[in-house]
Each structure stands twice: as C-alpha cells, then as structure tokens.
mmCIF file of C-alpha atoms in Angstrom:
data_model
loop_
_atom_site.group_PDB
_atom_site.id
_atom_site.type_symbol
_atom_site.label_atom_id
_atom_site.label_comp_id
_atom_site.label_asym_id
_atom_site.label_seq_id
_atom_site.Cartn_x
_atom_site.Cartn_y
_atom_site.Cartn_z
ATOM 1 C CA UNK A 135 2.106 -77.368 -76.124
ATOM 2 C CA UNK A 136 -1.064 -79.071 -74.465
ATOM 3 C CA UNK A 137 -3.170 -76.638 -73.372
ATOM 4 C CA UNK A 138 -5.193 -77.091 -69.449
ATOM 5 C CA UNK A 139 -9.118 -77.885 -69.846
ATOM 6 C CA UNK A 140 -11.463 -79.770 -68.186
ATOM 7 C CA UNK A 141 -10.956 -82.920 -68.990
ATOM 8 C CA UNK A 142 -7.502 -82.938 -68.817
ATOM 9 C CA UNK A 143 -7.764 -81.819 -65.085
ATOM 10 C CA UNK A 144 -10.452 -84.376 -64.529
ATOM 11 C CA UNK A 145 -7.973 -87.272 -65.359
ATOM 12 C CA UNK A 146 -4.572 -85.454 -63.831
ATOM 13 C CA UNK A 147 -4.718 -87.898 -60.236
ATOM 14 C CA UNK A 148 -3.116 -84.934 -58.244
ATOM 15 C CA UNK A 149 -5.510 -82.487 -59.256
ATOM 16 C CA UNK A 150 -8.775 -84.556 -58.631
ATOM 17 C CA UNK A 151 -7.088 -85.616 -55.429
ATOM 18 C CA UNK A 152 -6.315 -82.266 -54.536
ATOM 19 C CA UNK A 153 -9.987 -81.034 -55.356
ATOM 20 C CA UNK A 154 -11.307 -84.212 -53.237
ATOM 21 C CA UNK A 155 -9.328 -82.746 -50.475
ATOM 22 C CA UNK A 156 -10.968 -78.997 -50.454
ATOM 23 C CA UNK A 157 -14.010 -80.506 -51.111
ATOM 24 C CA UNK A 158 -13.742 -82.363 -47.617
ATOM 25 C CA UNK A 159 -12.642 -79.209 -46.082
ATOM 26 C CA UNK A 160 -15.508 -77.014 -47.820
ATOM 27 C CA UNK A 161 -17.937 -79.757 -45.931
ATOM 28 C CA UNK A 162 -15.945 -79.780 -42.720
ATOM 29 C CA UNK A 163 -16.235 -75.811 -42.253
ATOM 30 C CA UNK A 164 -20.394 -76.174 -43.444
ATOM 31 C CA UNK A 165 -20.829 -78.913 -40.751
ATOM 32 C CA UNK A 166 -18.308 -76.647 -37.888
ATOM 33 C CA UNK A 167 -20.560 -73.632 -38.595
ATOM 34 C CA UNK A 168 -23.800 -75.344 -38.357
ATOM 35 C CA UNK A 169 -22.132 -76.544 -34.792
ATOM 36 C CA UNK A 170 -21.626 -73.041 -33.784
ATOM 37 C CA UNK A 171 -24.947 -71.747 -34.640
ATOM 38 C CA UNK A 172 -26.330 -71.241 -31.701
ATOM 39 C CA UNK A 173 -23.606 -68.315 -31.234
ATOM 40 C CA UNK A 174 -23.088 -67.740 -34.962
ATOM 41 C CA UNK A 175 -26.630 -66.753 -35.659
ATOM 42 C CA UNK A 176 -26.129 -63.252 -33.697
ATOM 43 C CA UNK A 177 -22.627 -62.645 -35.248
ATOM 44 C CA UNK A 178 -22.605 -61.632 -39.457
ATOM 45 C CA UNK A 179 -19.611 -61.556 -41.122
ATOM 46 C CA UNK A 180 -19.503 -61.689 -44.898
ATOM 47 C CA UNK A 181 -15.603 -63.051 -44.896
ATOM 48 C CA UNK A 182 -16.081 -65.797 -42.195
ATOM 49 C CA UNK A 183 -16.252 -68.703 -44.327
ATOM 50 C CA UNK A 184 -13.359 -67.731 -46.524
ATOM 51 C CA UNK A 185 -11.730 -67.239 -43.469
ATOM 52 C CA UNK A 186 -12.440 -70.543 -41.844
ATOM 53 C CA UNK A 187 -11.460 -72.364 -45.224
ATOM 54 C CA UNK A 188 -7.819 -70.647 -45.201
ATOM 55 C CA UNK A 189 -7.821 -71.903 -41.494
ATOM 56 C CA UNK A 190 -8.803 -75.697 -42.063
ATOM 57 C CA UNK A 191 -6.831 -76.044 -45.179
ATOM 58 C CA UNK A 192 -3.795 -74.910 -43.053
ATOM 59 C CA UNK A 193 -4.674 -77.206 -39.926
ATOM 60 C CA UNK A 194 -5.574 -79.863 -43.108
ATOM 61 C CA UNK A 195 -1.964 -79.366 -44.281
ATOM 62 C CA UNK A 196 -0.421 -80.769 -40.780
ATOM 63 C CA UNK A 197 -1.809 -84.137 -40.857
ATOM 64 C CA UNK A 198 0.920 -86.474 -40.465
ATOM 65 C CA UNK A 199 -0.981 -89.689 -41.338
ATOM 66 C CA UNK A 200 -2.414 -89.678 -44.251
ATOM 67 C CA UNK A 201 -1.083 -89.690 -47.807
ATOM 68 C CA UNK A 202 -0.381 -86.397 -49.967
ATOM 69 C CA UNK A 203 -4.208 -86.136 -51.494
ATOM 70 C CA UNK A 204 -5.912 -87.663 -48.580
ATOM 71 C CA UNK A 205 -4.777 -85.051 -46.199
ATOM 72 C CA UNK A 206 -7.976 -83.954 -43.600
ATOM 73 C CA UNK A 207 -8.758 -81.769 -41.102
ATOM 74 C CA UNK A 208 -9.589 -83.928 -38.265
ATOM 75 C CA UNK A 209 -6.334 -85.618 -38.458
ATOM 76 C CA UNK A 210 -4.716 -82.089 -38.622
ATOM 77 C CA UNK A 211 -6.905 -81.094 -35.757
ATOM 78 C CA UNK A 212 -5.179 -83.954 -33.608
ATOM 79 C CA UNK A 213 -2.061 -82.392 -33.712
ATOM 80 C CA UNK A 214 -0.343 -79.585 -31.139
ATOM 81 C CA UNK A 215 -0.085 -77.413 -33.917
ATOM 82 C CA UNK A 216 -3.697 -77.981 -35.682
ATOM 83 C CA UNK A 217 -5.006 -77.260 -32.351
ATOM 84 C CA UNK A 218 -3.183 -73.818 -31.682
ATOM 85 C CA UNK A 219 -4.061 -72.735 -34.798
ATOM 86 C CA UNK A 220 -7.732 -73.166 -33.995
ATOM 87 C CA UNK A 221 -7.527 -71.570 -30.798
ATOM 88 C CA UNK A 222 -5.715 -68.835 -32.623
ATOM 89 C CA UNK A 223 -8.221 -67.702 -34.815
ATOM 90 C CA UNK A 224 -9.726 -64.617 -34.600
ATOM 91 C CA UNK A 225 -13.221 -64.343 -35.581
ATOM 92 C CA UNK A 226 -13.719 -60.734 -34.335
ATOM 93 C CA UNK A 227 -10.903 -58.827 -33.928
ATOM 94 C CA UNK A 228 -13.330 -56.112 -32.236
ATOM 95 C CA UNK A 229 -13.871 -58.293 -28.935
ATOM 96 C CA UNK A 230 -11.439 -60.394 -27.379
ATOM 97 C CA UNK A 231 -13.454 -62.818 -24.952
ATOM 98 C CA UNK A 232 -10.394 -63.638 -22.969
ATOM 99 C CA UNK A 233 -8.883 -60.506 -23.379
ATOM 100 C CA UNK A 234 -11.733 -59.555 -20.925
ATOM 101 C CA UNK A 235 -12.765 -62.488 -18.693
ATOM 102 C CA UNK A 236 -9.482 -64.108 -18.614
ATOM 103 C CA UNK A 237 -8.934 -68.253 -18.846
ATOM 104 C CA UNK A 238 -11.615 -70.247 -17.655
ATOM 105 C CA UNK A 239 -10.149 -73.231 -16.077
ATOM 106 C CA UNK A 240 -11.605 -76.428 -18.006
ATOM 107 C CA UNK A 241 -12.295 -79.527 -16.323
ATOM 108 C CA UNK A 242 -11.357 -82.249 -18.863
ATOM 109 C CA UNK A 243 -13.622 -84.722 -17.576
ATOM 110 C CA UNK A 244 -17.247 -83.026 -17.972
ATOM 111 C CA UNK A 245 -15.769 -79.999 -20.074
ATOM 112 C CA UNK A 246 -17.453 -77.573 -17.409
ATOM 113 C CA UNK A 247 -15.933 -74.332 -17.471
ATOM 114 C CA UNK A 248 -14.883 -71.852 -14.135
ATOM 115 C CA UNK A 249 -14.171 -68.836 -13.612
ATOM 116 C CA UNK A 250 -12.804 -68.407 -9.768
ATOM 117 C CA UNK A 251 -13.086 -64.019 -9.801
ATOM 118 C CA UNK A 252 -15.349 -63.239 -12.639
ATOM 119 C CA UNK A 253 -15.866 -60.049 -12.837
ATOM 120 C CA UNK A 254 -18.676 -57.556 -15.371
ATOM 121 C CA UNK A 255 -17.139 -54.812 -14.489
ATOM 122 C CA UNK A 256 -14.142 -55.618 -15.985
ATOM 123 C CA UNK A 257 -15.741 -55.896 -19.153
ATOM 124 C CA UNK A 258 -15.601 -53.100 -21.978
ATOM 125 C CA UNK A 259 -19.094 -52.237 -22.573
ATOM 126 C CA UNK A 260 -20.203 -50.425 -25.592
ATOM 127 C CA UNK A 261 -21.843 -47.469 -25.126
ATOM 128 C CA UNK A 262 -25.516 -48.345 -25.378
ATOM 129 C CA UNK A 263 -25.384 -52.010 -23.723
ATOM 130 C CA UNK A 264 -26.748 -52.293 -20.399
ATOM 131 C CA UNK A 265 -26.032 -56.507 -20.023
ATOM 132 C CA UNK A 266 -24.175 -59.087 -21.760
ATOM 133 C CA UNK A 267 -25.041 -62.795 -22.756
ATOM 134 C CA UNK A 268 -22.553 -65.309 -22.450
ATOM 135 C CA UNK A 269 -22.946 -68.768 -24.700
ATOM 136 C CA UNK A 270 -20.780 -71.788 -23.763
ATOM 137 C CA UNK A 271 -20.948 -75.015 -26.221
ATOM 138 C CA UNK A 272 -19.291 -78.188 -26.694
ATOM 139 C CA UNK A 273 -19.120 -79.601 -30.418
ATOM 140 C CA UNK A 274 -18.152 -83.001 -30.297
ATOM 141 C CA UNK A 275 -16.972 -84.502 -33.817
ATOM 142 C CA UNK A 276 -17.079 -88.084 -34.982
ATOM 143 C CA UNK A 277 -14.554 -87.762 -37.339
ATOM 144 C CA UNK A 278 -15.562 -91.136 -39.729
ATOM 145 C CA UNK A 279 -19.082 -89.568 -40.292
ATOM 146 C CA UNK A 280 -17.965 -85.945 -40.830
ATOM 147 C CA UNK A 281 -20.436 -84.316 -38.278
ATOM 148 C CA UNK A 282 -20.729 -82.106 -35.326
ATOM 149 C CA UNK A 283 -23.196 -82.450 -32.321
ATOM 150 C CA UNK A 284 -23.340 -79.546 -30.331
ATOM 151 C CA UNK A 285 -23.860 -79.490 -26.425
ATOM 152 C CA UNK A 286 -24.991 -76.318 -24.985
ATOM 153 C CA UNK A 287 -25.061 -74.446 -21.477
ATOM 154 C CA UNK A 288 -28.060 -72.247 -20.136
ATOM 155 C CA UNK A 289 -26.792 -68.499 -21.442
ATOM 156 C CA UNK A 290 -25.619 -66.406 -18.588
ATOM 157 C CA UNK A 291 -26.076 -62.976 -18.390
ATOM 158 C CA UNK A 292 -25.089 -60.047 -16.324
ATOM 159 C CA UNK A 293 -25.252 -56.169 -15.993
ATOM 160 C CA UNK A 294 -22.697 -53.361 -15.777
ATOM 161 C CA UNK A 295 -23.173 -52.989 -12.355
ATOM 162 C CA UNK A 296 -22.956 -56.656 -10.956
ATOM 163 C CA UNK A 297 -20.364 -57.569 -9.002
ATOM 164 C CA UNK A 298 -17.313 -60.416 -9.195
ATOM 165 C CA UNK A 299 -18.634 -63.924 -8.641
ATOM 166 C CA UNK A 300 -17.431 -67.756 -9.149
ATOM 167 C CA UNK A 301 -19.013 -68.607 -12.237
ATOM 168 C CA UNK A 302 -19.452 -72.282 -13.995
ATOM 169 C CA UNK A 303 -21.022 -73.292 -16.994
ATOM 170 C CA UNK A 304 -21.642 -76.609 -17.933
ATOM 171 C CA UNK A 305 -23.787 -77.977 -20.660
ATOM 172 C CA UNK A 306 -27.210 -78.876 -20.126
ATOM 173 C CA UNK A 307 -26.754 -82.352 -21.374
ATOM 174 C CA UNK A 308 -24.152 -84.811 -19.726
ATOM 175 C CA UNK A 309 -21.260 -85.073 -22.319
ATOM 176 C CA UNK A 310 -19.834 -89.134 -22.187
ATOM 177 C CA UNK A 311 -16.491 -89.138 -23.299
ATOM 178 C CA UNK A 312 -16.102 -91.777 -26.372
ATOM 179 C CA UNK A 313 -13.153 -92.859 -28.306
ATOM 180 C CA UNK A 314 -12.085 -91.348 -31.506
ATOM 181 C CA UNK A 315 -14.577 -88.263 -30.967
ATOM 182 C CA UNK A 316 -12.754 -84.626 -30.737
ATOM 183 C CA UNK A 317 -14.434 -82.040 -28.650
ATOM 184 C CA UNK A 318 -14.288 -78.245 -29.313
ATOM 185 C CA UNK A 319 -14.814 -75.875 -26.807
ATOM 186 C CA UNK A 320 -16.104 -72.508 -27.700
ATOM 187 C CA UNK A 321 -17.401 -69.199 -26.012
ATOM 188 C CA UNK A 322 -19.790 -66.589 -27.246
ATOM 189 C CA UNK A 323 -20.111 -62.958 -26.006
ATOM 190 C CA UNK A 324 -22.905 -60.202 -27.153
ATOM 191 C CA UNK A 325 -23.729 -57.122 -25.687
ATOM 192 C CA UNK A 326 -28.030 -56.162 -25.394
ATOM 193 C CA UNK A 327 -29.524 -53.187 -24.055
ATOM 194 C CA UNK A 328 -32.438 -54.397 -21.927
ATOM 195 C CA UNK A 329 -35.172 -51.357 -21.109
ATOM 196 C CA UNK A 330 -37.415 -53.141 -18.630
ATOM 197 C CA UNK A 331 -38.945 -56.089 -20.781
ATOM 198 C CA UNK A 332 -37.454 -54.665 -23.789
ATOM 199 C CA UNK A 333 -34.546 -56.160 -25.134
ATOM 200 C CA UNK A 334 -32.405 -54.893 -28.105
ATOM 201 C CA UNK A 335 -29.540 -56.869 -29.613
ATOM 202 C CA UNK A 336 -26.229 -54.391 -30.096
ATOM 203 C CA UNK A 337 -25.266 -54.456 -33.599
ATOM 204 C CA UNK A 338 -22.118 -53.252 -33.990
ATOM 205 C CA UNK A 339 -18.495 -54.736 -34.748
ATOM 206 C CA UNK A 340 -17.623 -55.056 -30.957
ATOM 207 C CA UNK A 341 -21.323 -56.252 -30.555
ATOM 208 C CA UNK A 342 -20.480 -60.207 -30.646
ATOM 209 C CA UNK A 343 -17.641 -62.200 -30.099
ATOM 210 C CA UNK A 344 -16.515 -66.158 -30.261
ATOM 211 C CA UNK A 345 -13.483 -67.736 -29.398
ATOM 212 C CA UNK A 346 -12.391 -71.613 -29.648
ATOM 213 C CA UNK A 347 -10.748 -72.374 -25.889
ATOM 214 C CA UNK A 348 -9.883 -75.749 -27.132
ATOM 215 C CA UNK A 349 -9.857 -78.948 -28.505
ATOM 216 C CA UNK A 350 -9.765 -82.222 -26.376
#
C-alpha cells in the first residue's frame, strides 16, 4: 500500500486545491486583521487568529458560486448565512458591546451610525475605569484584489457620569459606494482610567471589546 508523502500530496489535485483554499483564507484573515488594526491594537488574545481562521473557513464553505476547490470567503460573505456567521462571531465573551449599548441604526447610504438614546450610565464599567472610548470603523473589501481599506470615525469618549444623548458616528472621510465592493461595519469599546491629564488603559479581560455590526 502506498503511503502518504509530500510528492503524492503535491500531485493530488484535490489536496492541492484544498491547500490553495486554505492559503487564500489565511490571506483574508491577515488582511481583515490589518483592517481592524485601529481597534485590534488594544486587544490581546493569542487565540484570535485561529478562531478567525475557523470562522472564515466556515464562511468560505457556504460560497454558492465557486466550484469545490475554488471556494472563497468573499463569495461566502455575499450570502445571508455567511454574514450571519460574521455578525455572531464573539471576539471577547467578557465584553458584549451591543448588549450594553443596544443596536444602532445604520444609514446604508453613508454608513453612519446613530443611537437615539445613548446612555453611558447603562454601561458596566470595570471597577477602576472612569471613561470609555467608542471607535467605529468601516472596512471596504475589494474581492478581486483581496484587500481591505479602512475608514475611521473620530473616537468618542464618555465618562461614567455623562447623561444620555443622541449619538451619531460617521467616518471622517466620506465613503463612495462602489459596485462589487463589500462594506464591513465594526465597533470597538475600551475602558480607561483618566486622572487629570494622565491616561491608563485597562488591561483586564473585560477592558476591550470588538463587534462586527454587519456586512453590506
């Protein structure tokens, strides 16, 4: 009986195609993390890369158009199932952003976000935190070039004692919607201790949260 070896695997079309899919998925994860860097730079989790690989492999598997061996994440994300998998992905179980802030209204024309009753006092602050910072990103994904472009909004900071308000977040640079481009909406929340002009980012498990609001 022939054993498995590198040459056999390399010359097996099925194994080769599966390897290509895995490589493309890995590239997607890398670019996705780069796109999220303005938020991810505050979040330390050694398991995140592997969990994202598992997520996007599952999303790739629902690609309805490509032939087996040529499945790709971008097509999977055009399905409702793929988008649901991404929205439901939990970056940090210790800090659920929408659980505390509620779901914002999304303007699908310019991708601005708004909360009609944004209430900082409803947020569960870690014991030493005095403020939180909310950051909003829109990642545009070009499937043909397999790259993300990140649009950022000015981060919003609020204190424990701040009262409710109508809050709107929009990217500093206007987004021009293009055919064939996908738009990923993500928010990040982190807690800080601010004493006078001194800032101390919190480092606990419940100090930083990230969520994907949707794909358009």
